[in-house]
Amino acid sequence: MTFNQHSSRLRIATQKSGRLSQESQALFTSCGLKINLREQRLIAHVENMDIDILRVRDDDIPGLVMDGVCDLGIVGENVLEEESLQRQLDNEPCDYDILSRLSFGGCRLSIAVQQEADYQGPTSLAGKTIATTYPRLLNRYLKQQGVQARIVNLKGSVEVAPRAGLADAICDLVSTGATLEANGLREVEVIYRSKAVLIQRKNVSDAAQLKIINTLMPRISAVMQANESKYIMLHAPKAKLNEIIALLPGAENPTLLPLAGNDEQMAVHVVSSETLFWETMEQLKALGASSILVLPIEKMME
Ligand SMILES: Nc1ncnc2c1ncn2[C@@H]1O[C@H](COP(=O)(O)OP(=O)(O)OP(=O)(O)O)[C@@H](O)[C@H]1O
Ligand SMILES: O=P(O)(O)OC[C@H]1O[C@H](OP(=O)(O)OP(=O)(O)O)[C@H](O)[C@@H]1O
Ligand SMILES: [Mg+2]
């Protein structure tokens, strides 16, 4: 019997404070959840839906879902995969479904060596010591490469290990690369690419809980889709209309509107699935486009 069979309220595990907390929170708010959040609380109640948000360390989220203590969870794939590998090794339950890949928390798990170190490929790691918070993912990679190295498991400050003489290399999360650079390290292999995911425990059968999940999922997709889209508006000279439309990402069917008192130009409106880069904006301007607006979209349902 799992924890949840006592209650129909849906329990969602999220990171309390860290890289995923703000965006997880923003996602819930965009989905219409009114959360009664008091900073130190472990459980935050959603006032307008039968949902409780559990705020925990991200490392605990996969286990809480796999053990059926929470129904849903938002966690980085890196943490999820590491926990799965560990549980498989320990013969512990590790069942879950991924409901959605989210558009935040993007990072990569990489191996880095000291700036001046000689590195010729994975075989250069043979016999070396590598510090990491992700021993299982690193071990899987080394096995795939047929390389034997010693793994030192550190929970934090992995990037200082080489300078402290604790390791020859590290395997840690990278996003901008600033942390590596600040510590005199060089990224040499990307071993895993990660994003935040929404996971669900196996065998959710409570009708009330399923109903909430079925309400929530289309809203999450709508918010994700909107996050990745932009609404672009501009004025274009009629003579250059085709060239201008060709520059707009994903603009197969733009809306064309006449401009009052102006026969030379038209307004072009388009929902684009991509960001409009500065370079494209400059090209549009060079073609005679003006009043170019790129607006965020809040919600989107097709
Ligand atoms: N630099 C980054 N850019 C984007 N996403 C990142 C970055 N670093 C980590 N992440 C993602 O965010 C997750 C949480 O990172 P964070 O650094 O907040 O974890 P933590 O320090 O282990 O937090 P906790 O206290 O909850 O254990 C990571 O597991 C990863 O999926
Ligand atoms: O490539 P970068 O953009 O520099 O990001 C990478 C850093 O971000 C993460 O740590 P975070 O800043 O979340 O702090 P933490 O070590 O306390 O988790 C990660 O563990 C790296 O240290
Ligand atoms: Mg953690």
Short mmCIF file of C-alpha atoms and ligand atoms in Angstrom, two decimals:
data_model
loop_
_atom_site.label_atom_id
_atom_site.label_comp_id
_atom_site.label_asym_id
_atom_site.label_seq_id
_atom_site.Cartn_x
_atom_site.Cartn_y
_atom_site.Cartn_z
CA MET A 1 0.00 0.00 0.00
CA THR A 2 1.38 3.40 -0.94
CA PHE A 3 1.14 6.66 0.96
CA ASN A 4 -1.26 8.14 -1.55
CA GLN A 5 -4.08 5.71 -1.14
CA HIS A 6 -5.11 7.71 1.92
CA SER A 7 -5.90 10.80 -0.06
CA SER A 8 -7.12 11.86 -3.46
CA ARG A 9 -5.12 15.07 -3.38
CA LEU A 10 -2.39 14.91 -5.99
CA ARG A 11 1.12 15.24 -4.57
CA ILE A 12 3.74 16.87 -6.74
CA ALA A 13 7.40 16.85 -5.64
CA THR A 14 9.48 19.85 -6.67
CA GLN A 15 12.87 21.27 -5.77
CA LYS A 16 12.67 23.51 -2.72
CA SER A 17 15.48 25.86 -3.57
CA GLY A 18 17.85 25.64 -6.50
CA ARG A 19 18.11 25.79 -10.25
CA LEU A 20 14.66 24.27 -10.93
CA SER A 21 12.55 25.83 -8.19
CA GLN A 22 11.65 29.16 -9.75
CA GLU A 23 10.72 27.75 -13.11
CA SER A 24 8.75 24.86 -11.62
CA GLN A 25 6.86 27.41 -9.56
CA ALA A 26 6.28 29.63 -12.61
CA LEU A 27 4.99 26.62 -14.57
CA PHE A 28 2.39 25.85 -11.88
CA THR A 29 1.30 29.48 -11.73
CA SER A 30 0.98 29.64 -15.53
CA CYS A 31 -1.16 26.49 -15.35
CA GLY A 32 -3.59 28.32 -13.09
CA LEU A 33 -2.58 26.81 -9.74
CA LYS A 34 -3.01 29.18 -6.83
CA ILE A 35 -0.31 28.14 -4.41
CA ASN A 36 -0.29 29.11 -0.78
CA LEU A 37 3.45 29.32 -0.33
CA ARG A 38 5.09 30.10 2.97
CA GLU A 39 8.85 29.99 2.59
CA GLN A 40 9.81 27.30 5.10
CA ARG A 41 6.90 24.95 4.50
CA LEU A 42 7.58 21.41 3.26
CA ILE A 43 4.08 21.14 1.81
CA ALA A 44 2.35 23.98 -0.04
CA HIS A 45 -1.37 23.62 -0.62
CA VAL A 46 -2.95 24.57 -3.91
CA GLU A 47 -6.07 26.54 -3.06
CA ASN A 48 -8.10 26.04 -6.23
CA MET A 49 -7.28 22.40 -7.07
CA ASP A 50 -6.79 19.22 -5.04
CA ILE A 51 -3.01 19.39 -5.31
CA ASP A 52 -0.25 19.56 -2.71
CA ILE A 53 3.25 20.64 -3.70
CA LEU A 54 6.03 18.93 -1.75
CA ARG A 55 9.21 21.02 -1.66
CA VAL A 56 12.33 18.90 -1.22
CA ARG A 57 16.00 18.42 -2.23
CA ASP A 58 16.10 17.50 -5.91
CA ASP A 59 18.00 14.26 -5.15
CA ASP A 60 14.94 12.95 -3.27
CA ILE A 61 12.42 13.57 -6.07
CA PRO A 62 12.96 10.45 -8.24
CA GLY A 63 12.76 8.18 -5.18
CA LEU A 64 9.61 9.85 -3.84
CA VAL A 65 7.89 9.18 -7.18
CA MET A 66 9.35 5.69 -7.71
CA ASP A 67 8.26 4.66 -4.19
CA GLY A 68 4.77 6.08 -4.78
CA VAL A 69 5.03 8.68 -2.01
CA CYS A 70 4.41 11.43 -4.57
CA ASP A 71 2.30 11.14 -7.72
CA LEU A 72 4.24 13.57 -9.90
CA GLY A 73 7.66 15.18 -9.72
CA ILE A 74 9.74 17.73 -11.58
CA VAL A 75 13.41 16.85 -11.70
CA GLY A 76 16.48 17.02 -13.94
CA GLU A 77 16.95 13.97 -16.17
CA ASN A 78 20.52 13.79 -14.87
CA VAL A 79 19.30 13.17 -11.31
CA LEU A 80 16.54 10.84 -12.51
CA GLU A 81 18.88 8.70 -14.59
CA GLU A 82 21.52 8.56 -11.85
CA GLU A 83 18.91 7.40 -9.31
CA SER A 84 17.51 4.82 -11.78
CA LEU A 85 20.95 3.32 -12.39
CA GLN A 86 21.62 3.17 -8.65
CA ARG A 87 18.26 1.53 -7.94
CA GLN A 88 18.74 -1.04 -10.70
CA LEU A 89 22.06 -1.91 -9.13
CA ASP A 90 20.47 -2.21 -5.67
CA ASN A 91 17.45 -4.14 -7.00
CA GLU A 92 15.09 -1.45 -5.75
CA PRO A 93 11.89 -0.35 -7.51
CA CYS A 94 12.58 2.21 -10.24
CA ASP A 95 9.39 2.47 -12.27
CA TYR A 96 8.01 5.78 -13.49
CA ASP A 97 6.62 7.43 -16.61
CA ILE A 98 7.94 10.62 -18.17
CA LEU A 99 4.87 12.75 -18.89
CA SER A 100 6.65 15.72 -20.39
CA ARG A 101 10.10 17.08 -21.18
CA LEU A 102 10.09 20.66 -19.96
CA SER A 103 11.74 23.67 -21.53
CA PHE A 104 13.99 24.61 -18.61
CA GLY A 105 16.91 23.19 -16.61
CA GLY A 106 18.91 22.50 -19.74
CA CYS A 107 22.49 21.47 -18.96
CA ARG A 108 25.04 18.80 -19.83
CA LEU A 109 27.10 16.40 -17.76
CA SER A 110 30.67 16.71 -18.94
CA ILE A 111 34.14 15.52 -18.19
CA ALA A 112 36.66 18.31 -17.70
CA VAL A 113 40.40 18.28 -17.20
CA GLN A 114 42.86 20.93 -16.11
CA GLN A 115 43.45 23.58 -18.76
CA GLU A 116 47.06 22.50 -19.38
CA ALA A 117 46.46 18.73 -19.15
CA ASP A 118 47.28 16.56 -22.15
CA TYR A 119 44.01 15.04 -23.38
CA GLN A 120 43.80 12.86 -26.51
CA GLY A 121 40.35 11.33 -26.01
CA PRO A 122 38.65 9.05 -23.46
CA THR A 123 41.66 6.70 -23.33
CA SER A 124 43.63 9.54 -21.70
CA LEU A 125 41.40 8.97 -18.65
CA ALA A 126 42.69 5.42 -18.11
CA GLY A 127 44.13 5.00 -14.62
CA LYS A 128 43.12 8.54 -13.66
CA THR A 129 40.93 9.70 -10.76
CA ILE A 130 37.69 11.49 -11.65
CA ALA A 131 35.59 13.36 -9.08
CA THR A 132 31.82 13.52 -9.60
CA THR A 133 28.37 13.72 -8.02
CA TYR A 134 27.14 11.32 -10.73
CA PRO A 135 29.16 8.11 -10.20
CA ARG A 136 26.63 5.82 -11.96
CA LEU A 137 26.34 7.91 -15.13
CA LEU A 138 30.11 8.32 -15.22
CA ASN A 139 30.65 4.62 -14.65
CA ARG A 140 28.28 3.77 -17.52
CA TYR A 141 30.16 6.11 -19.84
CA LEU A 142 33.58 4.76 -18.89
CA LYS A 143 32.34 1.19 -19.42
CA GLN A 144 30.97 2.09 -22.86
CA GLN A 145 34.37 3.56 -23.71
CA GLY A 146 36.22 0.58 -22.29
CA VAL A 147 38.22 2.84 -19.99
CA GLN A 148 39.16 1.99 -16.42
CA ALA A 149 39.40 4.95 -14.07
CA ARG A 150 38.85 5.59 -10.37
CA ILE A 151 35.69 7.46 -9.44
CA VAL A 152 35.64 9.70 -6.38
CA ASN A 153 32.13 10.53 -5.23
CA LEU A 154 31.73 14.15 -4.04
CA LYS A 155 28.42 15.78 -3.13
CA GLY A 156 29.57 19.35 -3.82
CA SER A 157 32.46 21.60 -4.91
CA VAL A 158 33.46 19.03 -7.50
CA GLU A 159 35.13 21.70 -9.62
CA VAL A 160 37.83 22.40 -7.02
CA ALA A 161 38.87 18.72 -6.76
CA PRO A 162 41.69 18.87 -9.36
CA ARG A 163 43.23 22.00 -7.82
CA ALA A 164 42.94 20.45 -4.35
CA GLY A 165 44.82 17.40 -5.61
CA LEU A 166 41.80 15.12 -5.02
CA ALA A 167 41.33 14.15 -8.67
CA ASP A 168 42.85 14.43 -12.13
CA ALA A 169 39.56 15.24 -13.81
CA ILE A 170 35.96 15.97 -12.93
CA CYS A 171 32.56 15.02 -14.29
CA ASP A 172 30.03 17.76 -13.48
CA LEU A 173 27.11 19.75 -14.83
CA VAL A 174 27.89 22.53 -17.27
CA SER A 175 25.66 25.17 -18.74
CA THR A 176 27.56 28.34 -19.68
CA GLY A 177 30.98 26.87 -18.85
CA ALA A 178 31.74 29.79 -16.51
CA THR A 179 32.31 27.55 -13.48
CA LEU A 180 34.80 25.40 -15.39
CA GLU A 181 36.63 28.44 -16.69
CA ALA A 182 36.79 30.05 -13.25
CA ASN A 183 38.44 26.88 -11.96
CA GLY A 184 40.98 26.51 -14.74
CA LEU A 185 39.23 23.50 -16.26
CA ARG A 186 38.55 22.49 -19.88
CA GLU A 187 35.46 20.56 -21.02
CA VAL A 188 36.57 17.52 -23.04
CA GLU A 189 33.59 15.12 -23.22
CA VAL A 190 29.84 15.58 -22.96
CA ILE A 191 28.47 12.35 -21.50
CA TYR A 192 24.78 13.25 -20.92
CA ARG A 193 22.40 16.03 -22.00
CA SER A 194 19.65 16.90 -19.57
CA LYS A 195 16.50 18.96 -19.15
CA ALA A 196 13.89 19.10 -16.43
CA VAL A 197 11.17 16.46 -16.84
CA LEU A 198 7.75 15.86 -15.33
CA ILE A 199 7.48 12.29 -14.09
CA GLN A 200 4.57 10.24 -12.77
CA ARG A 201 4.50 7.22 -10.51
CA LYS A 202 3.30 3.96 -12.02
CA ASN A 203 -0.29 2.81 -11.63
CA VAL A 204 -2.10 6.00 -10.75
CA SER A 205 -5.66 4.63 -10.60
CA ASP A 206 -7.55 7.02 -8.35
CA ALA A 207 -10.21 8.63 -10.57
CA ALA A 208 -9.94 12.03 -8.89
CA GLN A 209 -6.16 12.08 -9.29
CA LEU A 210 -6.36 10.99 -12.93
CA LYS A 211 -8.85 13.77 -13.58
CA ILE A 212 -6.44 16.38 -12.19
CA ILE A 213 -3.56 14.97 -14.24
CA ASN A 214 -5.74 15.06 -17.37
CA THR A 215 -6.58 18.70 -16.69
CA LEU A 216 -2.99 19.61 -15.93
CA MET A 217 -1.27 17.99 -18.92
CA PRO A 218 -2.85 20.02 -21.76
CA ARG A 219 -2.18 23.17 -19.72
CA ILE A 220 1.49 22.25 -19.30
CA SER A 221 1.83 21.57 -23.04
CA ALA A 222 0.14 24.89 -23.78
CA VAL A 223 2.53 26.77 -21.51
CA MET A 224 5.59 24.93 -22.89
CA GLN A 225 4.55 25.63 -26.44
CA ALA A 226 3.90 29.28 -25.64
CA ASN A 227 7.31 29.59 -23.91
CA GLU A 228 9.02 28.44 -27.07
CA SER A 229 6.98 30.72 -29.35
CA LYS A 230 6.97 34.41 -30.16
CA TYR A 231 4.42 36.69 -31.79
CA ILE A 232 6.15 38.79 -34.44
CA MET A 233 4.62 41.95 -35.96
CA LEU A 234 6.15 44.28 -38.51
CA HIS A 235 5.38 46.68 -41.32
CA ALA A 236 6.72 45.57 -44.70
CA PRO A 237 6.94 47.34 -48.06
CA LYS A 238 4.63 45.47 -50.46
CA ALA A 239 7.43 45.16 -53.01
CA LYS A 240 9.58 43.17 -50.54
CA LEU A 241 6.81 41.13 -48.91
CA ASN A 242 7.96 37.72 -50.15
CA GLU A 243 11.59 38.27 -49.21
CA ILE A 244 10.61 39.48 -45.77
CA ILE A 245 8.24 36.57 -45.11
CA ALA A 246 10.95 34.13 -46.20
CA LEU A 247 13.18 35.45 -43.41
CA LEU A 248 10.62 34.88 -40.66
CA PRO A 249 11.08 31.51 -38.93
CA GLY A 250 8.06 29.23 -39.33
CA ALA A 251 5.93 31.79 -41.22
CA GLU A 252 4.17 29.61 -43.79
CA ASN A 253 0.84 31.38 -43.33
CA PRO A 254 1.41 34.89 -42.05
CA THR A 255 -1.51 37.24 -41.45
CA LEU A 256 -1.32 40.21 -43.83
CA LEU A 257 -3.23 43.35 -42.90
CA PRO A 258 -3.60 46.63 -44.78
CA LEU A 259 -2.36 49.80 -43.07
CA ALA A 260 -4.78 52.73 -42.91
CA GLY A 261 -3.69 55.51 -45.25
CA ASN A 262 -0.61 53.66 -46.47
CA ASP A 263 -0.72 51.83 -49.81
CA GLU A 264 3.00 51.06 -49.93
CA GLN A 265 3.19 48.88 -46.81
CA MET A 266 1.34 46.03 -45.09
CA ALA A 267 1.35 44.74 -41.53
CA VAL A 268 2.69 41.17 -41.20
CA HIS A 269 1.78 39.12 -38.11
CA VAL A 270 3.15 35.67 -37.42
CA VAL A 271 3.44 33.19 -34.55
CA SER A 272 6.96 31.84 -34.72
CA SER A 273 8.17 28.68 -33.05
CA GLU A 274 11.64 30.19 -32.76
CA THR A 275 13.21 33.33 -31.40
CA LEU A 276 13.95 36.06 -33.89
CA PHE A 277 17.69 36.63 -33.77
CA TRP A 278 19.21 40.11 -33.95
CA GLU A 279 20.86 39.20 -37.26
CA THR A 280 17.47 38.40 -38.81
CA MET A 281 15.98 41.61 -37.41
CA GLU A 282 18.81 43.55 -39.05
CA GLN A 283 18.21 41.78 -42.38
CA LEU A 284 14.49 42.58 -42.13
CA LYS A 285 15.29 46.21 -41.52
CA ALA A 286 17.67 46.28 -44.47
CA LEU A 287 14.78 45.03 -46.65
CA GLY A 288 12.68 48.00 -45.56
CA ALA A 289 10.70 46.44 -42.70
CA SER A 290 9.85 48.79 -39.83
CA SER A 291 8.03 48.78 -36.47
CA ILE A 292 9.32 45.26 -35.78
CA LEU A 293 7.87 43.86 -32.54
CA VAL A 294 8.70 40.48 -30.98
CA LEU A 295 6.25 39.64 -28.20
CA PRO A 296 6.17 36.78 -25.70
CA ILE A 297 3.11 34.50 -25.78
CA GLU A 298 1.54 33.55 -22.48
CA LYS A 299 -0.69 30.62 -23.42
CA MET A 300 -1.28 28.72 -26.63
CA MET A 301 -3.77 26.01 -27.60
CA GLU A 302 -4.07 24.73 -31.15
N1 LIG B 1 24.12 25.50 -14.63
C1 LIG B 1 22.93 24.94 -14.84
N2 LIG B 1 22.12 25.40 -15.77
C2 LIG B 1 20.91 24.85 -15.95
N3 LIG B 1 20.44 23.79 -15.25
C3 LIG B 1 21.22 23.32 -14.32
C4 LIG B 1 22.49 23.86 -14.05
N4 LIG B 1 23.04 23.20 -13.06
C5 LIG B 1 22.13 22.28 -12.72
N5 LIG B 1 21.04 22.33 -13.47
C6 LIG B 1 19.83 21.47 -13.38
O1 LIG B 1 19.13 21.83 -12.20
C7 LIG B 1 19.14 20.73 -11.28
C8 LIG B 1 19.24 21.28 -9.88
O2 LIG B 1 20.46 21.94 -9.76
P1 LIG B 1 20.94 22.55 -8.37
O3 LIG B 1 22.30 23.08 -8.57
O4 LIG B 1 19.90 23.48 -7.86
O5 LIG B 1 20.95 21.21 -7.50
P2 LIG B 1 21.38 20.91 -6.02
O6 LIG B 1 22.46 21.85 -5.59
O7 LIG B 1 21.65 19.45 -6.00
O8 LIG B 1 20.06 21.26 -5.18
P3 LIG B 1 19.37 20.54 -3.93
O9 LIG B 1 19.69 21.42 -2.78
O10 LIG B 1 17.92 20.53 -4.23
O11 LIG B 1 19.94 19.15 -3.80
C9 LIG B 1 20.30 19.85 -11.74
O12 LIG B 1 20.15 18.51 -11.34
C10 LIG B 1 20.23 20.00 -13.23
O13 LIG B 1 19.22 19.18 -13.79
O1 LIG B 2 28.44 26.14 -16.60
P1 LIG B 2 27.85 27.04 -15.56
O2 LIG B 2 26.82 27.97 -16.14
O3 LIG B 2 28.88 27.76 -14.76
O4 LIG B 2 27.00 26.14 -14.55
C1 LIG B 2 27.55 25.01 -13.94
C2 LIG B 2 27.38 25.04 -12.45
O5 LIG B 2 26.00 25.12 -12.12
C3 LIG B 2 25.69 24.12 -11.17
O6 LIG B 2 25.89 24.53 -9.88
P2 LIG B 2 25.01 25.66 -9.16
O7 LIG B 2 25.42 27.01 -9.61
O8 LIG B 2 23.57 25.33 -9.35
O9 LIG B 2 25.41 25.54 -7.66
P3 LIG B 2 25.61 24.24 -6.74
O10 LIG B 2 27.00 23.76 -7.06
O11 LIG B 2 25.47 24.80 -5.37
O12 LIG B 2 24.54 23.25 -7.08
C4 LIG B 2 26.65 23.00 -11.51
O13 LIG B 2 26.84 22.11 -10.43
C5 LIG B 2 27.91 23.74 -11.89
O14 LIG B 2 28.72 23.97 -10.78
MG MG B 3 20.78 17.97 -5.13
#
